[in-house]
Amino acid sequence: MIDLRKQDHLGVTSSSKDGDIHNKDAFLFLGNCPAHRYEAIITDPPYEIGIAGKDWDCKKLRIDVLAYQFHRVLKPGGNVFVFCSDFQFGDWYRELSRYFTRLRKYAWCKPDSRGTNKGMFQESFELGLHVCSENAYFDMEDRYKNYVVAGKTSGNERMMPDPDEEWSTKKGEKTLHPTQKKLSVIETLVTALSKKGDTILDPFAGTGTLGVAAKNLGRKFEMVEYGFRNHIAAWDRILGEE
Ligand SMILES: C[S@@+](CC[C@H](N)C(=O)[O-])C[C@H]1O[C@@H](n2cnc3c(N)ncnc32)[C@H](O)[C@@H]1O
C-alpha cells in the first residue's frame, strides 16, 4: 500500500464542509485566486529567522507581493491580521499601508515564556499587525485591547510527533511544528475580525490552528500549506476536532 504521508503531493486539496486545505505554494495559490474572495485573512507567515533551523523560515519573504495579493483577494470591508518578526514589522506596516488606511500593532503576551534575560529585557511577546479600511467589520460585542495575554502553546494542545511515523521522529525534534500558535489567541482574532459564516484565508497554515478556530466559531476556512506533513497534520487535527 502506498503511504500518502511519505509522498510529495504538492497540489492535493483536502476538503470538508467547513473548508479546504491546499498542499500548494502560497504565492502560486494567491496568484491564481479570484479577487474579493475572503472576508478576512489571518495568517502567520515565516518570520525569516530560521526558527529551529527550518528551511521554510530562512527564505526571503516577498512581503510586497503578499500585501498586494492580500488586498486583492480580500472583500471590501475585510480584515487582515499577520504575525511577524521584529524586523519584518516595518516592511509589513509599510507595504500594507499602500492598500489599507487603518493599521494597528498587536501583541500576544506570553507570561510563561522562558527566553534569556541576561542583560536585556526578557523576550515575552510576539508581534502582529491588524489592517483594514474605513468601515471594515469589527466585533462590537466585546472590548478588545491590542494585546492578548495567553501562555505559550503547550501541554495537550501542542502537537507532538507521531512515534509511528518515520518522518515525524527526526532526532532532536520535540514538537511537530516549532511555531504552532495558541488556539485561544487565534480564536480571539477570529471573533474580533469576522462574522459567523465568513470565509477566512490562511495561506501559511502550518498545523492548521486557524482552521480549527474557524470551525469552532462557525466560520469557513481556506488554508494553504506547502509542507505535506504539515498539511496532513492540520487535516488530522481538523477532523479530530469534529
Ligand atoms: C509560522 S508557520 C505557521 C504555523 C501555524 N500558525 C500553526 O499554528 O501551526 C508558517 C508555515 O508556512 C509554511 N510555508 C512557508 N512558505 C510557504 C509557501 N511559500 N507556501 C505555503 N506554505 C509555506 C511553512 O511550511 C510553515 O508551516
mmCIF file with all atom_site columns, C-alpha atoms and ligand atoms in Angstrom, residues 24-27 44-46 56 177 179-181 203-209 224-227 230, ligand 1:
data_model
loop_
_atom_site.group_PDB
_atom_site.id
_atom_site.type_symbol
_atom_site.label_atom_id
_atom_site.label_alt_id
_atom_site.label_comp_id
_atom_site.label_asym_id
_atom_site.label_entity_id
_atom_site.label_seq_id
_atom_site.pdbx_PDB_ins_code
_atom_site.Cartn_x
_atom_site.Cartn_y
_atom_site.Cartn_z
_atom_site.occupancy
_atom_site.B_iso_or_equiv
_atom_site.pdbx_formal_charge
_atom_site.auth_seq_id
_atom_site.auth_comp_id
_atom_site.auth_asym_id
_atom_site.auth_atom_id
_atom_site.pdbx_PDB_model_num
ATOM   1  C CA  . LYS A 1 24  ? 0.419  24.298 -2.523 1.00 0.00 ? 24  LYS A CA  1
ATOM   2  C CA  . ASP A 1 25  ? 2.791  27.207 -2.593 1.00 0.00 ? 25  ASP A CA  1
ATOM   3  C CA  . ALA A 1 26  ? 1.082  30.287 -1.127 1.00 0.00 ? 26  ALA A CA  1
ATOM   4  C CA  . PHE A 1 27  ? 2.358  32.613 -3.857 1.00 0.00 ? 27  PHE A CA  1
ATOM   5  C CA  . ASP A 1 44  ? 1.332  33.514 10.456 1.00 0.00 ? 44  ASP A CA  1
ATOM   6  C CA  . PRO A 1 45  ? 3.887  33.617 7.619  1.00 0.00 ? 45  PRO A CA  1
ATOM   7  C CA  . PRO A 1 46  ? 7.545  32.618 8.060  1.00 0.00 ? 46  PRO A CA  1
ATOM   8  C CA  . TRP A 1 56  ? 10.905 27.495 5.266  1.00 0.00 ? 56  TRP A CA  1
ATOM   9  C CA  . HIS A 1 177 ? 5.681  22.226 14.454 1.00 0.00 ? 177 HIS A CA  1
ATOM   10 C CA  . THR A 1 179 ? 5.687  27.747 15.650 1.00 0.00 ? 179 THR A CA  1
ATOM   11 C CA  . GLN A 1 180 ? 2.243  26.325 16.400 1.00 0.00 ? 180 GLN A CA  1
ATOM   12 C CA  . LYS A 1 181 ? 0.053  29.240 17.526 1.00 0.00 ? 181 LYS A CA  1
ATOM   13 C CA  . PRO A 1 203 ? -2.035 30.931 3.184  1.00 0.00 ? 203 PRO A CA  1
ATOM   14 C CA  . PHE A 1 204 ? 0.683  29.753 5.640  1.00 0.00 ? 204 PHE A CA  1
ATOM   15 C CA  . ALA A 1 205 ? -1.312 27.195 7.601  1.00 0.00 ? 205 ALA A CA  1
ATOM   16 C CA  . GLY A 1 206 ? 1.331  25.139 9.445  1.00 0.00 ? 206 GLY A CA  1
ATOM   17 C CA  . THR A 1 207 ? -0.647 22.760 11.679 1.00 0.00 ? 207 THR A CA  1
ATOM   18 C CA  . GLY A 1 208 ? -3.936 24.457 10.798 1.00 0.00 ? 208 GLY A CA  1
ATOM   19 C CA  . THR A 1 209 ? -4.698 26.394 14.003 1.00 0.00 ? 209 THR A CA  1
ATOM   20 C CA  . VAL A 1 224 ? -2.591 26.727 2.102  1.00 0.00 ? 224 VAL A CA  1
ATOM   21 C CA  . GLU A 1 225 ? 0.490  24.858 3.324  1.00 0.00 ? 225 GLU A CA  1
ATOM   22 C CA  . TYR A 1 226 ? 3.289  23.558 1.127  1.00 0.00 ? 226 TYR A CA  1
ATOM   23 C CA  . GLY A 1 227 ? 4.762  21.133 3.659  1.00 0.00 ? 227 GLY A CA  1
ATOM   24 C CA  . ASN A 1 230 ? 2.028  19.830 7.969  1.00 0.00 ? 230 ASN A CA  1
HETATM 25 C C1  . LIG B 2 .   ? 4.888  30.151 11.042 1.00 0.00 ? 1   LIG B C1  1
HETATM 26 S S1  . LIG B 2 .   ? 4.330  28.672 10.361 1.00 0.00 ? 1   LIG B S1  1
HETATM 27 C C2  . LIG B 2 .   ? 2.587  28.681 10.659 1.00 0.00 ? 1   LIG B C2  1
HETATM 28 C C3  . LIG B 2 .   ? 2.208  27.979 11.949 1.00 0.00 ? 1   LIG B C3  1
HETATM 29 C C4  . LIG B 2 .   ? 0.698  27.960 12.205 1.00 0.00 ? 1   LIG B C4  1
HETATM 30 N N1  . LIG B 2 .   ? 0.222  29.280 12.566 1.00 0.00 ? 1   LIG B N1  1
HETATM 31 C C5  . LIG B 2 .   ? 0.311  26.957 13.279 1.00 0.00 ? 1   LIG B C5  1
HETATM 32 O O1  . LIG B 2 .   ? -0.333 27.333 14.281 1.00 0.00 ? 1   LIG B O1  1
HETATM 33 O O2  . LIG B 2 .   ? 0.688  25.781 13.142 1.00 0.00 ? 1   LIG B O2  1
HETATM 34 C C6  . LIG B 2 .   ? 4.459  29.012 8.658  1.00 0.00 ? 1   LIG B C6  1
HETATM 35 C C7  . LIG B 2 .   ? 4.117  27.839 7.760  1.00 0.00 ? 1   LIG B C7  1
HETATM 36 O O3  . LIG B 2 .   ? 4.160  28.304 6.406  1.00 0.00 ? 1   LIG B O3  1
HETATM 37 C C8  . LIG B 2 .   ? 4.625  27.248 5.575  1.00 0.00 ? 1   LIG B C8  1
HETATM 38 N N2  . LIG B 2 .   ? 5.154  27.897 4.370  1.00 0.00 ? 1   LIG B N2  1
HETATM 39 C C9  . LIG B 2 .   ? 6.310  28.616 4.236  1.00 0.00 ? 1   LIG B C9  1
HETATM 40 N N3  . LIG B 2 .   ? 6.437  29.115 3.000  1.00 0.00 ? 1   LIG B N3  1
HETATM 41 C C10 . LIG B 2 .   ? 5.325  28.704 2.321  1.00 0.00 ? 1   LIG B C10 1
HETATM 42 C C11 . LIG B 2 .   ? 4.862  28.918 0.983  1.00 0.00 ? 1   LIG B C11 1
HETATM 43 N N4  . LIG B 2 .   ? 5.575  29.626 0.097  1.00 0.00 ? 1   LIG B N4  1
HETATM 44 N N5  . LIG B 2 .   ? 3.679  28.363 0.628  1.00 0.00 ? 1   LIG B N5  1
HETATM 45 C C12 . LIG B 2 .   ? 2.946  27.631 1.516  1.00 0.00 ? 1   LIG B C12 1
HETATM 46 N N6  . LIG B 2 .   ? 3.329  27.396 2.795  1.00 0.00 ? 1   LIG B N6  1
HETATM 47 C C13 . LIG B 2 .   ? 4.504  27.931 3.189  1.00 0.00 ? 1   LIG B C13 1
HETATM 48 C C14 . LIG B 2 .   ? 5.669  26.510 6.410  1.00 0.00 ? 1   LIG B C14 1
HETATM 49 O O4  . LIG B 2 .   ? 5.781  25.152 5.981  1.00 0.00 ? 1   LIG B O4  1
HETATM 50 C C15 . LIG B 2 .   ? 5.093  26.663 7.830  1.00 0.00 ? 1   LIG B C15 1
HETATM 51 O O5  . LIG B 2 .   ? 4.379  25.507 8.220  1.00 0.00 ? 1   LIG B O5  1
#
